[in-house]
Amino acid sequence: MPVRLDCWSWRSVRNSAGHARAPPVEARPDEADRQTRDYAKDLRHAALPVHVRDAMGRIELSLEVRFLALCRQPGLDCRIRQDVYYVAERAAMALDLGHLEAAEREIQRMEQVGSMEPRENR
């Protein structure tokens, strides 16, 4: 069944199975960033040697486990939690860029930030 375009109704646009589908919608900025990041990860996975991919996977897992452990700490101050999120994103960005040493440094920094005592308001 050929695809029929009708300017009056998007319902007339059908996929190969004959089901109506909505017209493509531009992704929100956060979704576009996620799609770009996923695409870059796929390219990186295909281009990097196995030992580098394994090291990146190990660091990524370490980041996730430590991040979740810090976020689950009871009584974690809101400011410290925000700092932990920020530093975790920096570590993830370093991984996305292929900077393994920088990612490991950011993970250590995240743990230091998460273990800080909250400052008293004056």
N, CA, C and O atoms as a Tinker XYZ file with bonds, in Angstrom:
   488  protein
     1  N      0.844000   -1.175000    0.000000    73     2
     2  CA     0.000000    0.000000    0.000000    64     1     3
     3  C      0.891000    1.241000    0.000000    63     2     4     5
     4  O      1.688000    1.408000    0.923000    81     3
     5  N      0.790000    2.092000   -0.973000    73     3     6
     6  CA     1.636000    3.285000   -1.025000    64     5     7
     7  C      1.246000    4.269000    0.076000    63     6     8     9
     8  O      0.099000    4.316000    0.521000    81     7
     9  N      2.224000    5.041000    0.493000    73     7    10
    10  CA     1.981000    6.063000    1.509000    64     9    11
    11  C      1.246000    7.218000    0.853000    63    10    12    13
    12  O      1.681000    7.742000   -0.172000    81    11
    13  N      0.143000    7.606000    1.446000    73    11    14
    14  CA    -0.644000    8.707000    0.905000    64    13    15
    15  C     -0.519000    9.909000    1.828000    63    14    16    17
    16  O     -0.823000    9.821000    3.018000    81    15
    17  N     -0.078000   11.011000    1.289000    73    15    18
    18  CA     0.053000   12.221000    2.085000    64    17    19
    19  C     -1.168000   13.096000    1.865000    63    18    20    21
    20  O     -1.534000   13.393000    0.728000    81    19
    21  N     -1.776000   13.494000    2.923000    73    19    22
    22  CA    -2.952000   14.337000    2.854000    64    21    23
    23  C     -2.703000   15.532000    3.758000    63    22    24    25
    24  O     -2.488000   15.363000    4.958000    81    23
    25  N     -2.727000   16.720000    3.210000    73    23    26
    26  CA    -2.398000   17.895000    4.003000    64    25    27
    27  C     -3.463000   18.204000    5.040000    63    26    28    29
    28  O     -3.231000   19.036000    5.918000    81    27
    29  N     -4.623000   17.564000    4.970000    73    27    30
    30  CA    -5.696000   17.867000    5.901000    64    29    31
    31  C     -5.636000   17.032000    7.179000    63    30    32    33
    32  O     -6.199000   17.429000    8.200000    81    31
    33  N     -4.980000   15.910000    7.139000    73    31    34
    34  CA    -4.997000   15.046000    8.314000    64    33    35
    35  C     -3.719000   14.227000    8.398000    63    34    36    37
    36  O     -3.342000   13.564000    7.432000    81    35
    37  N     -3.054000   14.266000    9.534000    73    35    38
    38  CA    -1.850000   13.452000    9.709000    64    37    39
    39  C     -2.215000   11.982000    9.823000    63    38    40    41
    40  O     -1.362000   11.116000    9.627000    81    39
    41  N     -3.462000   11.690000   10.136000    73    39    42
    42  CA    -3.877000   10.300000   10.291000    64    41    43
    43  C     -3.799000    9.529000    8.979000    63    42    44    45
    44  O     -3.764000    8.299000    8.971000    81    43
    45  N     -3.773000   10.269000    7.865000    73    43    46
    46  CA    -3.710000    9.584000    6.576000    64    45    47
    47  C     -2.293000    9.104000    6.251000    63    46    48    49
    48  O     -2.107000    8.334000    5.308000    81    47
    49  N     -1.294000    9.548000    7.019000    73    47    50
    50  CA     0.075000    9.079000    6.820000    64    49    51
    51  C      0.182000    7.727000    7.496000    63    50    52    53
    52  O     -0.050000    7.610000    8.699000    81    51
    53  N      0.528000    6.718000    6.742000    73    51    54
    54  CA     0.546000    5.356000    7.269000    64    53    55
    55  C      1.937000    4.748000    7.122000    63    54    56    57
    56  O      2.673000    5.045000    6.181000    81    55
    57  N      2.271000    3.892000    8.078000    73    55    58
    58  CA     3.540000    3.179000    7.996000    64    57    59
    59  C      3.376000    1.951000    7.111000    63    58    60    61
    60  O      2.309000    1.733000    6.536000    81    59
    61  N      4.427000    1.151000    7.000000    73    59    62
    62  CA     4.389000    0.002000    6.095000    64    61    63
    63  C      3.363000   -1.049000    6.513000    63    62    64    65
    64  O      2.927000   -1.844000    5.680000    81    63
    65  N      2.971000   -1.068000    7.782000    73    63    66
    66  CA     1.971000   -2.029000    8.242000    64    65    67
    67  C      0.548000   -1.500000    8.052000    63    66    68    69
    68  O     -0.423000   -2.199000    8.343000    81    67
    69  N      0.430000   -0.270000    7.566000    73    67    70
    70  CA    -0.881000    0.295000    7.341000    64    69    71
    71  C     -1.464000    1.030000    8.532000    63    70    72    73
    72  O     -2.615000    1.463000    8.491000    81    71
    73  N     -0.678000    1.175000    9.597000    73    71    74
    74  CA    -1.162000    1.866000   10.783000    64    73    75
    75  C     -0.898000    3.359000   10.655000    63    74    76    77
    76  O      0.123000    3.784000   10.115000    81    75
    77  N     -1.843000    4.145000   11.163000    73    75    78
    78  CA    -1.660000    5.593000   11.145000    64    77    79
    79  C     -0.508000    5.958000   12.072000    63    78    80    81
    80  O     -0.317000    5.326000   13.111000    81    79
    81  N      0.254000    6.972000   11.699000    73    79    82
    82  CA     1.344000    7.437000   12.544000    64    81    83
    83  C      1.368000    8.952000   12.541000    63    82    84    85
    84  O      0.934000    9.595000   11.585000    81    83
    85  N      1.870000    9.500000   13.604000    73    83    86
    86  CA     1.970000   10.945000   13.733000    64    85    87
    87  C      3.148000   11.440000   12.901000    63    86    88    89
    88  O      4.111000   10.704000   12.686000    81    87
    89  N      3.078000   12.668000   12.439000    73    87    90
    90  CA     4.216000   13.208000   11.696000    64    89    91
    91  C      5.410000   13.368000   12.626000    63    90    92    93
    92  O      5.227000   13.488000   13.837000    81    91
    93  N      6.616000   13.372000   12.097000    73    91    94
    94  CA     7.788000   13.530000   12.953000    64    93    95
    95  C      7.760000   14.876000   13.672000    63    94    96    97
    96  O      7.386000   15.901000   13.102000    81    95
    97  N      8.164000   14.842000   14.930000    73    95    98
    98  CA     8.192000   16.040000   15.747000    64    97    99
    99  C      9.639000   16.290000   16.142000    63    98   100   101
   100  O     10.375000   15.356000   16.463000    81    99
   101  N     10.036000   17.541000   16.116000    73    99   102
   102  CA    11.401000   17.875000   16.520000    64   101   103
   103  C     11.582000   17.561000   17.999000    63   102   104   105
   104  O     10.735000   17.900000   18.826000    81   103
   105  N     12.685000   16.916000   18.318000    73   103   106
   106  CA    12.951000   16.513000   19.698000    64   105   107
   107  C     13.239000   17.735000   20.572000    63   106   108   109
   108  O     13.791000   18.733000   20.111000    81   107
   109  N     12.850000   17.629000   21.846000    73   107   110
   110  CA    13.195000   18.671000   22.810000    64   109   111
   111  C     14.716000   18.688000   22.954000    63   110   112   113
   112  O     15.372000   17.697000   22.632000    81   111
   113  N     15.292000   19.802000   23.435000    73   111   114
   114  CA    16.753000   19.882000   23.534000    64   113   115
   115  C     17.383000   18.762000   24.353000    63   114   116   117
   116  O     18.430000   18.238000   23.972000    81   115
   117  N     16.764000   18.385000   25.474000    73   115   118
   118  CA    17.349000   17.328000   26.292000    64   117   119
   119  C     17.288000   15.983000   25.581000    63   118   120   121
   120  O     18.210000   15.176000   25.700000    81   119
   121  N     16.207000   15.737000   24.843000    73   119   122
   122  CA    16.100000   14.488000   24.089000    64   121   123
   123  C     17.084000   14.474000   22.920000    63   122   124   125
   124  O     17.668000   13.437000   22.607000    81   123
   125  N     17.264000   15.628000   22.277000    73   123   126
   126  CA    18.234000   15.714000   21.177000    64   125   127
   127  C     19.649000   15.449000   21.692000    63   126   128   129
   128  O     20.441000   14.780000   21.028000    81   127
   129  N     19.961000   15.976000   22.880000    73   127   130
   130  CA    21.276000   15.717000   23.479000    64   129   131
   131  C     21.452000   14.234000   23.771000    63   130   132   133
   132  O     22.518000   13.671000   23.522000    81   131
   133  N     20.406000   13.599000   24.299000    73   131   134
   134  CA    20.463000   12.173000   24.601000    64   133   135
   135  C     20.685000   11.347000   23.335000    63   134   136   137
   136  O     21.473000   10.402000   23.327000    81   135
   137  N     19.971000   11.721000   22.256000    73   135   138
   138  CA    20.122000   11.006000   20.988000    64   137   139
   139  C     21.528000   11.169000   20.428000    63   138   140   141
   140  O     22.120000   10.213000   19.927000    81   139
   141  N     22.057000   12.382000   20.515000    73   139   142
   142  CA    23.417000   12.638000   20.038000    64   141   143
   143  C     24.433000   11.851000   20.845000    63   142   144   145
   144  O     25.382000   11.290000   20.297000    81   143
   145  N     24.222000   11.817000   22.157000    73   143   146
   146  CA    25.142000   11.078000   23.031000    64   145   147
   147  C     25.101000    9.583000   22.707000    63   146   148   149
   148  O     26.146000    8.934000   22.651000    81   147
   149  N     23.912000    9.038000   22.496000    73   147   150
   150  CA    23.787000    7.625000   22.139000    64   149   151
   151  C     24.469000    7.331000   20.803000    63   150   152   153
   152  O     25.135000    6.307000   20.655000    81   151
   153  N     24.303000    8.226000   19.837000    73   151   154
   154  CA    24.933000    8.051000   18.533000    64   153   155
   155  C     26.458000    8.072000   18.666000    63   154   156   157
   156  O     27.155000    7.258000   18.061000    81   155
   157  N     26.967000    9.020000   19.473000    73   155   158
   158  CA    28.415000    9.105000   19.675000    64   157   159
   159  C     28.941000    7.855000   20.375000    63   158   160   161
   160  O     30.031000    7.382000   20.055000    81   159
   161  N     28.178000    7.316000   21.325000    73   159   162
   162  CA    28.594000    6.090000   22.005000    64   161   163
   163  C     28.680000    4.930000   21.026000    63   162   164   165
   164  O     29.601000    4.116000   21.096000    81   163
   165  N     27.710000    4.857000   20.107000    73   163   166
   166  CA    27.740000    3.788000   19.105000    64   165   167
   167  C     28.975000    3.908000   18.213000    63   166   168   169
   168  O     29.628000    2.909000   17.909000    81   167
   169  N     29.287000    5.128000   17.799000    73   167   170
   170  CA    30.480000    5.337000   16.967000    64   169   171
   171  C     31.753000    4.996000   17.740000    63   170   172   173
   172  O     32.667000    4.357000   17.220000    81   171
   173  N     31.784000    5.436000   18.985000    73   171   174
   174  CA    32.960000    5.179000   19.823000    64   173   175
   175  C     33.148000    3.683000   20.027000    63   174   176   177
   176  O     34.268000    3.175000   19.968000    81   175
   177  N     32.056000    2.988000   20.267000    73   175   178
   178  CA    32.128000    1.547000   20.507000    64   177   179
   179  C     32.728000    0.828000   19.295000    63   178   180   181
   180  O     33.511000   -0.109000   19.449000    81   179
   181  N     32.364000    1.264000   18.115000    73   179   182
   182  CA    32.854000    0.616000   16.898000    64   181   183
   183  C     34.317000    0.957000   16.628000    63   182   184   185
   184  O     35.029000    0.159000   16.019000    81   183
   185  N     34.772000    2.117000   17.065000    73   183   186
   186  CA    36.107000    2.582000   16.701000    64   185   187
   187  C     37.196000    2.240000   17.718000    63   186   188   189
   188  O     38.369000    2.176000   17.353000    81   187
   189  N     36.839000    2.022000   18.970000    73   187   190
   190  CA    37.858000    1.833000   20.008000    64   189   191
   191  C     38.266000    0.373000   20.145000    63   190   192   193
   192  O     37.463000   -0.529000   19.908000    81   191
   193  N     39.525000    0.146000   20.532000    73   191   194
   194  CA    39.963000   -1.228000   20.800000    64   193   195
   195  C     39.239000   -1.802000   22.025000    63   194   196   197
   196  O     38.732000   -1.061000   22.868000    81   195
   197  N     39.205000   -3.093000   22.101000    73   195   198
   198  CA    38.465000   -3.787000   23.156000    64   197   199
   199  C     38.967000   -3.401000   24.544000    63   198   200   201
   200  O     38.156000   -3.168000   25.440000    81   199
   201  N     40.288000   -3.327000   24.746000    73   199   202
   202  CA    40.798000   -3.027000   26.090000    64   201   203
   203  C     40.394000   -1.624000   26.548000    63   202   204   205
   204  O     40.198000   -1.409000   27.744000    81   203
   205  N     40.267000   -0.670000   25.630000    73   203   206
   206  CA    39.838000    0.679000   25.993000    64   205   207
   207  C     38.339000    0.676000   26.315000    63   206   208   209
   208  O     37.905000    1.316000   27.273000    81   207
   209  N     37.558000   -0.039000   25.519000    73   207   210
   210  CA    36.122000   -0.143000   25.799000    64   209   211
   211  C     35.885000   -0.803000   27.145000    63   210   212   213
   212  O     34.993000   -0.393000   27.887000    81   211
   213  N     36.676000   -1.824000   27.469000    73   211   214
   214  CA    36.537000   -2.489000   28.769000    64   213   215
   215  C     36.858000   -1.531000   29.912000    63   214   216   217
   216  O     36.155000   -1.507000   30.923000    81   215
   217  N     37.927000   -0.737000   29.751000    73   215   218
   218  CA    38.292000    0.235000   30.782000    64   217   219
   219  C     37.195000    1.280000   30.942000    63   218   220   221
   220  O     36.871000    1.674000   32.063000    81   219
   221  N     36.627000    1.725000   29.838000    73   219   222
   222  CA    35.547000    2.706000   29.910000    64   221   223
   223  C     34.317000    2.115000   30.595000    63   222   224   225
   224  O     33.658000    2.790000   31.386000    81   223
   225  N     34.011000    0.871000   30.294000    73   223   226
   226  CA    32.882000    0.211000   30.937000    64   225   227
   227  C     33.088000    0.059000   32.426000    63   226   228   229
   228  O     32.153000    0.234000   33.208000    81   227
   229  N     34.313000   -0.269000   32.825000    73   227   230
   230  CA    34.635000   -0.397000   34.250000    64   229   231
   231  C     34.470000    0.939000   34.962000    63   230   232   233
   232  O     33.899000    1.000000   36.051000    81   231
   233  N     34.972000    2.011000   34.345000    73   231   234
   234  CA    34.870000    3.337000   34.958000    64   233   235
   235  C     33.407000    3.789000   35.012000    63   234   236   237
   236  O     32.969000    4.371000   36.004000    81   235
   237  N     32.667000    3.520000   33.953000    73   235   238
   238  CA    31.251000    3.897000   33.918000    64   237   239
   239  C     30.464000    3.175000   35.008000    63   238   240   241
   240  O     29.622000    3.781000   35.671000    81   239
   241  N     30.734000    1.892000   35.194000    73   239   242
   242  CA    30.063000    1.132000   36.244000    64   241   243
   243  C     30.449000    1.664000   37.620000    63   242   244   245
   244  O     29.597000    1.799000   38.499000    81   243
   245  N     31.728000    1.965000   37.805000    73   243   246
   246  CA    32.202000    2.522000   39.067000    64   245   247
   247  C     31.512000    3.847000   39.357000    63   246   248   249
   248  O     31.097000    4.103000   40.488000    81   247
   249  N     31.390000    4.682000   38.343000    73   247   250
   250  CA    30.718000    5.966000   38.502000    64   249   251
   251  C     29.272000    5.768000   38.939000    63   250   252   253
   252  O     28.808000    6.426000   39.870000    81   251
   253  N     28.572000    4.882000   38.283000    73   251   254
   254  CA    27.160000    4.667000   38.601000    64   253   255
   255  C     26.972000    4.126000   40.016000    63   254   256   257
   256  O     26.104000    4.592000   40.755000    81   255
   257  N     27.787000    3.143000   40.388000    73   255   258
   258  CA    27.661000    2.534000   41.718000    64   257   259
   259  C     27.983000    3.554000   42.808000    63   258   260   261
   260  O     27.249000    3.668000   43.790000    81   259
   261  N     29.067000    4.287000   42.639000    73   259   262
   262  CA    29.455000    5.265000   43.659000    64   261   263
   263  C     28.464000    6.415000   43.737000    63   262   264   265
   264  O     28.152000    6.900000   44.824000    81   263
   265  N     27.969000    6.852000   42.581000    73   263   266
   266  CA    26.979000    7.928000   42.547000    64   265   267
   267  C     25.718000    7.511000   43.309000    63   266   268   269
   268  O     25.217000    8.261000   44.147000    81   267
   269  N     25.214000    6.324000   43.015000    73   267   270
   270  CA    24.001000    5.854000   43.698000    64   269   271
   271  C     24.234000    5.686000   45.190000    63   270   272   273
   272  O     23.352000    5.986000   45.994000    81   271
   273  N     25.408000    5.210000   45.564000    73   271   274
   274  CA    25.713000    5.041000   46.986000    64   273   275
   275  C     25.729000    6.401000   47.692000    63   274   276   277
   276  O     25.227000    6.530000   48.809000    81   275
   277  N     26.300000    7.400000   47.043000    73   275   278
   278  CA    26.335000    8.735000   47.655000    64   277   279
   279  C     24.934000    9.323000   47.762000    63   278   280   281
   280  O     24.590000    9.928000   48.777000    81   279
   281  N     24.135000    9.150000   46.732000    73   279   282
   282  CA    22.785000    9.722000   46.738000    64   281   283
   283  C     21.866000    9.048000   47.748000    63   282   284   285
   284  O     20.880000    9.642000   48.182000    81   283
   285  N     22.176000    7.833000   48.119000    73   283   286
   286  CA    21.339000    7.106000   49.084000    64   285   287
   287  C     21.733000    7.357000   50.528000    63   286   288   289
   288  O     21.105000    6.824000   51.443000    81   287
   289  N     22.756000    8.157000   50.742000    73   287   290
   290  CA    23.159000    8.450000   52.104000    64   289   291
   291  C     22.050000    9.222000   52.817000    63   290   292   293
   292  O     21.549000   10.219000   52.299000    81   291
   293  N     21.674000    8.758000   53.999000    73   291   294
   294  CA    20.630000    9.484000   54.726000    64   293   295
   295  C     21.155000   10.836000   55.218000    63   294   296   297
   296  O     22.299000   10.953000   55.656000    81   295
   297  N     20.313000   11.827000   55.136000    73   295   298
   298  CA    20.674000   13.144000   55.651000    64   297   299
   299  C     21.652000   13.914000   54.787000    63   298   300   301
   300  O     22.300000   14.841000   55.273000    81   299
   301  N     21.775000   13.560000   53.538000    73   299   302
   302  CA    22.698000   14.277000   52.652000    64   301   303
   303  C     22.144000   15.671000   52.386000    63   302   304   305
   304  O     21.000000   15.820000   51.956000    81   303
   305  N     22.946000   16.675000   52.640000    73   303   306
   306  CA    22.553000   18.060000   52.446000    64   305   307
   307  C     22.212000   18.319000   50.974000    63   306   308   309
   308  O     22.841000   17.758000   50.077000    81   307
   309  N     21.223000   19.161000   50.739000    73   307   310
   310  CA    20.768000   19.463000   49.375000    64   309   311
   311  C     21.897000   20.050000   48.529000    63   310   312   313
   312  O     22.041000   19.685000   47.363000    81   311
   313  N     22.681000   20.933000   49.085000    73   311   314
   314  CA    23.792000   21.539000   48.331000    64   313   315
   315  C     24.837000   20.494000   47.966000    63   314   316   317
   316  O     25.363000   20.490000   46.853000    81   315
   317  N     25.127000   19.626000   48.894000    73   315   318
   318  CA    26.110000   18.576000   48.626000    64   317   319
   319  C     25.571000   17.631000   47.561000    63   318   320   321
   320  O     26.316000   17.205000   46.678000    81   319
   321  N     24.294000   17.301000   47.633000    73   319   322
   322  CA    23.673000   16.435000   46.624000    64   321   323
   323  C     23.786000   17.070000   45.233000    63   322   324   325
   324  O     24.098000   16.384000   44.260000    81   323
   325  N     23.535000   18.375000   45.142000    73   323   326
   326  CA    23.660000   19.068000   43.866000    64   325   327
   327  C     25.103000   19.029000   43.359000    63   326   328   329
   328  O     25.345000   18.849000   42.166000    81   327
   329  N     26.051000   19.199000   44.274000    73   327   330
   330  CA    27.464000   19.129000   43.891000    64   329   331
   331  C     27.834000   17.732000   43.402000    63   330   332   333
   332  O     28.604000   17.581000   42.453000    81   331
   333  N     27.280000   16.714000   44.057000    73   331   334
   334  CA    27.533000   15.331000   43.639000    64   333   335
   335  C     27.002000   15.111000   42.223000    63   334   336   337
   336  O     27.683000   14.522000   41.384000    81   335
   337  N     25.783000   15.588000   41.960000    73   335   338
   338  CA    25.210000   15.476000   40.613000    64   337   339
   339  C     26.112000   16.165000   39.584000    63   338   340   341
   340  O     26.386000   15.618000   38.516000    81   339
   341  N     26.564000   17.371000   39.923000    73   339   342
   342  CA    27.397000   18.147000   39.004000    64   341   343
   343  C     28.699000   17.416000   38.679000    63   342   344   345
   344  O     29.080000   17.296000   37.515000    81   343
   345  N     29.368000   16.936000   39.706000    73   343   346
   346  CA    30.651000   16.267000   39.492000    64   345   347
   347  C     30.442000   14.932000   38.768000    63   346   348   349
   348  O     31.277000   14.534000   37.956000    81   347
   349  N     29.346000   14.245000   39.053000    73   347   350
   350  CA    29.046000   12.997000   38.339000    64   349   351
   351  C     28.842000   13.261000   36.858000    63   350   352   353
   352  O     29.300000   12.482000   36.023000    81   351
   353  N     28.162000   14.349000   36.521000    73   351   354
   354  CA    27.975000   14.702000   35.111000    64   353   355
   355  C     29.299000   15.055000   34.451000    63   354   356   357
   356  O     29.512000   14.744000   33.279000    81   355
   357  N     30.186000   15.699000   35.192000    73   355   358
   358  CA    31.525000   15.993000   34.640000    64   357   359
   359  C     32.280000   14.695000   34.346000    63   358   360   361
   360  O     32.969000   14.587000   33.331000    81   359
   361  N     32.147000   13.723000   35.229000    73   359   362
   362  CA    32.795000   12.426000   35.008000    64   361   363
   363  C     32.202000   11.739000   33.787000    63   362   364   365
   364  O     32.933000   11.172000   32.974000    81   363
   365  N     30.878000   11.786000   33.654000    73   363   366
   366  CA    30.224000   11.174000   32.497000    64   365   367
   367  C     30.648000   11.867000   31.210000    63   366   368   369
   368  O     30.852000   11.212000   30.188000    81   367
   369  N     30.780000   13.186000   31.254000    73   367   370
   370  CA    31.213000   13.932000   30.078000    64   369   371
   371  C     32.658000   13.559000   29.709000    63   370   372   373
   372  O     32.982000   13.420000   28.530000    81   371
   373  N     33.509000   13.400000   30.706000    73   371   374
   374  CA    34.895000   12.994000   30.433000    64   373   375
   375  C     34.917000   11.619000   29.770000    63   374   376   377
   376  O     35.699000   11.378000   28.851000    81   375
   377  N     34.056000   10.725000   30.240000    73   375   378
   378  CA    33.967000    9.403000   29.609000    64   377   379
   379  C     33.494000    9.516000   28.165000    63   378   380   381
   380  O     34.036000    8.862000   27.274000    81   379
   381  N     32.479000   10.350000   27.938000    73   379   382
   382  CA    31.967000   10.535000   26.575000    64   381   383
   383  C     33.059000   11.043000   25.641000    63   382   384   385
   384  O     33.090000   10.699000   24.459000    81   383
   385  N     33.951000   11.862000   26.183000    73   383   386
   386  CA    35.039000   12.416000   25.369000    64   385   387
   387  C     36.247000   11.491000   25.295000    63   386   388   389
   388  O     37.206000   11.773000   24.577000    81   387
   389  N     36.201000   10.383000   26.037000    73   387   390
   390  CA    37.285000    9.416000   25.997000    64   389   391
   391  C     38.450000    9.724000   26.920000    63   390   392   393
   392  O     39.523000    9.140000   26.767000    81   391
   393  N     38.265000   10.626000   27.873000    73   391   394
   394  CA    39.326000   10.978000   28.825000    64   393   395
   395  C     39.155000   10.133000   30.090000    63   394   396   397
   396  O     38.491000   10.544000   31.042000    81   395
   397  N     39.762000    8.954000   30.081000    73   395   398
   398  CA    39.572000    8.016000   31.187000    64   397   399
   399  C     40.158000    8.534000   32.491000    63   398   400   401
   400  O     39.542000    8.404000   33.549000    81   399
   401  N     41.354000    9.125000   32.417000    73   399   402
   402  CA    42.000000    9.633000   33.635000    64   401   403
   403  C     41.184000   10.761000   34.242000    63   402   404   405
   404  O     41.030000   10.830000   35.461000    81   403
   405  N     40.658000   11.648000   33.401000    73   403   406
   406  CA    39.827000   12.748000   33.910000    64   405   407
   407  C     38.559000   12.206000   34.554000    63   406   408   409
   408  O     38.117000   12.720000   35.582000    81   407
   409  N     37.976000   11.183000   33.966000    73   407   410
   410  CA    36.767000   10.582000   34.545000    64   409   411
   411  C     37.071000    9.990000   35.917000    63   410   412   413
   412  O     36.286000   10.152000   36.851000    81   411
   413  N     38.202000    9.306000   36.043000    73   411   414
   414  CA    38.560000    8.729000   37.341000    64   413   415
   415  C     38.820000    9.817000   38.374000    63   414   416   417
   416  O     38.441000    9.669000   39.536000    81   415
   417  N     39.466000   10.915000   37.961000    73   415   418
   418  CA    39.691000   12.039000   38.883000    64   417   419
   419  C     38.361000   12.631000   39.350000    63   418   420   421
   420  O     38.203000   12.966000   40.524000    81   419
   421  N     37.409000   12.757000   38.426000    73   419   422
   422  CA    36.106000   13.318000   38.791000    64   421   423
   423  C     35.346000   12.381000   39.734000    63   422   424   425
   424  O     34.619000   12.847000   40.611000    81   423
   425  N     35.508000   11.084000   39.564000    73   423   426
   426  CA    34.861000   10.134000   40.481000    64   425   427
   427  C     35.447000   10.298000   41.885000    63   426   428   429
   428  O     34.707000   10.300000   42.869000    81   427
   429  N     36.764000   10.435000   41.980000    73   427   430
   430  CA    37.386000   10.669000   43.283000    64   429   431
   431  C     36.899000   11.984000   43.884000    63   430   432   433
   432  O     36.621000   12.075000   45.080000    81   431
   433  N     36.802000   12.993000   43.033000    73   431   434
   434  CA    36.318000   14.299000   43.497000    64   433   435
   435  C     34.864000   14.196000   43.968000    63   434   436   437
   436  O     34.485000   14.815000   44.962000    81   435
   437  N     34.054000   13.413000   43.251000    73   435   438
   438  CA    32.658000   13.222000   43.638000    64   437   439
   439  C     32.575000   12.590000   45.028000    63   438   440   441
   440  O     31.753000   12.995000   45.851000    81   439
   441  N     33.419000   11.609000   45.284000    73   439   442
   442  CA    33.419000   10.970000   46.604000    64   441   443
   443  C     33.849000   11.944000   47.687000    63   442   444   445
   444  O     33.308000   11.915000   48.793000    81   443
   445  N     34.816000   12.808000   47.387000    73   443   446
   446  CA    35.243000   13.809000   48.362000    64   445   447
   447  C     34.121000   14.792000   48.655000    63   446   448   449
   448  O     33.883000   15.147000   49.809000    81   447
   449  N     33.431000   15.231000   47.602000    73   447   450
   450  CA    32.323000   16.168000   47.775000    64   449   451
   451  C     31.210000   15.506000   48.586000    63   450   452   453
   452  O     30.633000   16.140000   49.469000    81   451
   453  N     30.904000   14.253000   48.301000    73   451   454
   454  CA    29.837000   13.550000   48.999000    64   453   455
   455  C     30.139000   13.258000   50.449000    63   454   456   457
   456  O     29.223000   13.025000   51.237000    81   455
   457  N     31.406000   13.267000   50.815000    73   455   458
   458  CA    31.762000   12.975000   52.205000    64   457   459
   459  C     31.946000   14.239000   53.030000    63   458   460   461
   460  O     32.265000   14.163000   54.217000    81   459
   461  N     31.747000   15.404000   52.415000    73   459   462
   462  CA    31.916000   16.671000   53.135000    64   461   463
   463  C     30.772000   16.883000   54.111000    63   462   464   465
   464  O     29.652000   16.423000   53.893000    81   463
   465  N     31.073000   17.577000   55.172000    73   463   466
   466  CA    30.055000   17.958000   56.147000    64   465   467
   467  C     29.347000   19.207000   55.625000    63   466   468   469
   468  O     29.986000   20.088000   55.050000    81   467
   469  N     28.021000   19.288000   55.824000    73   467   470
   470  CA    27.320000   20.506000   55.382000    64   469   471
   471  C     27.788000   21.718000   56.152000    63   470   472   473
   472  O     28.066000   21.656000   57.350000    81   471
   473  N     27.870000   22.842000   55.421000    73   471   474
   474  CA    28.281000   24.089000   56.056000    64   473   475
   475  C     27.085000   24.711000   56.747000    63   474   476   477
   476  O     25.954000   24.627000   56.268000    81   475
   477  N     27.353000   25.329000   57.869000    73   475   478
   478  CA    26.297000   26.015000   58.619000    64   477   479
   479  C     26.000000   27.344000   57.954000    63   478   480   481
   480  O     26.918000   28.047000   57.532000    81   479
   481  N     24.716000   27.698000   57.855000    73   479   482
   482  CA    24.331000   29.003000   57.348000    64   481   483
   483  C     24.583000   30.049000   58.414000    63   482   484   485
   484  O     24.323000   29.825000   59.596000    81   483
   485  N     25.081000   31.172000   57.993000    73   483   486
   486  CA    25.393000   32.231000   58.971000    64   485   487
   487  C     24.326000   33.268000   58.982000    63   486   488
   488  O     24.413000   34.235000   59.739000    81   487
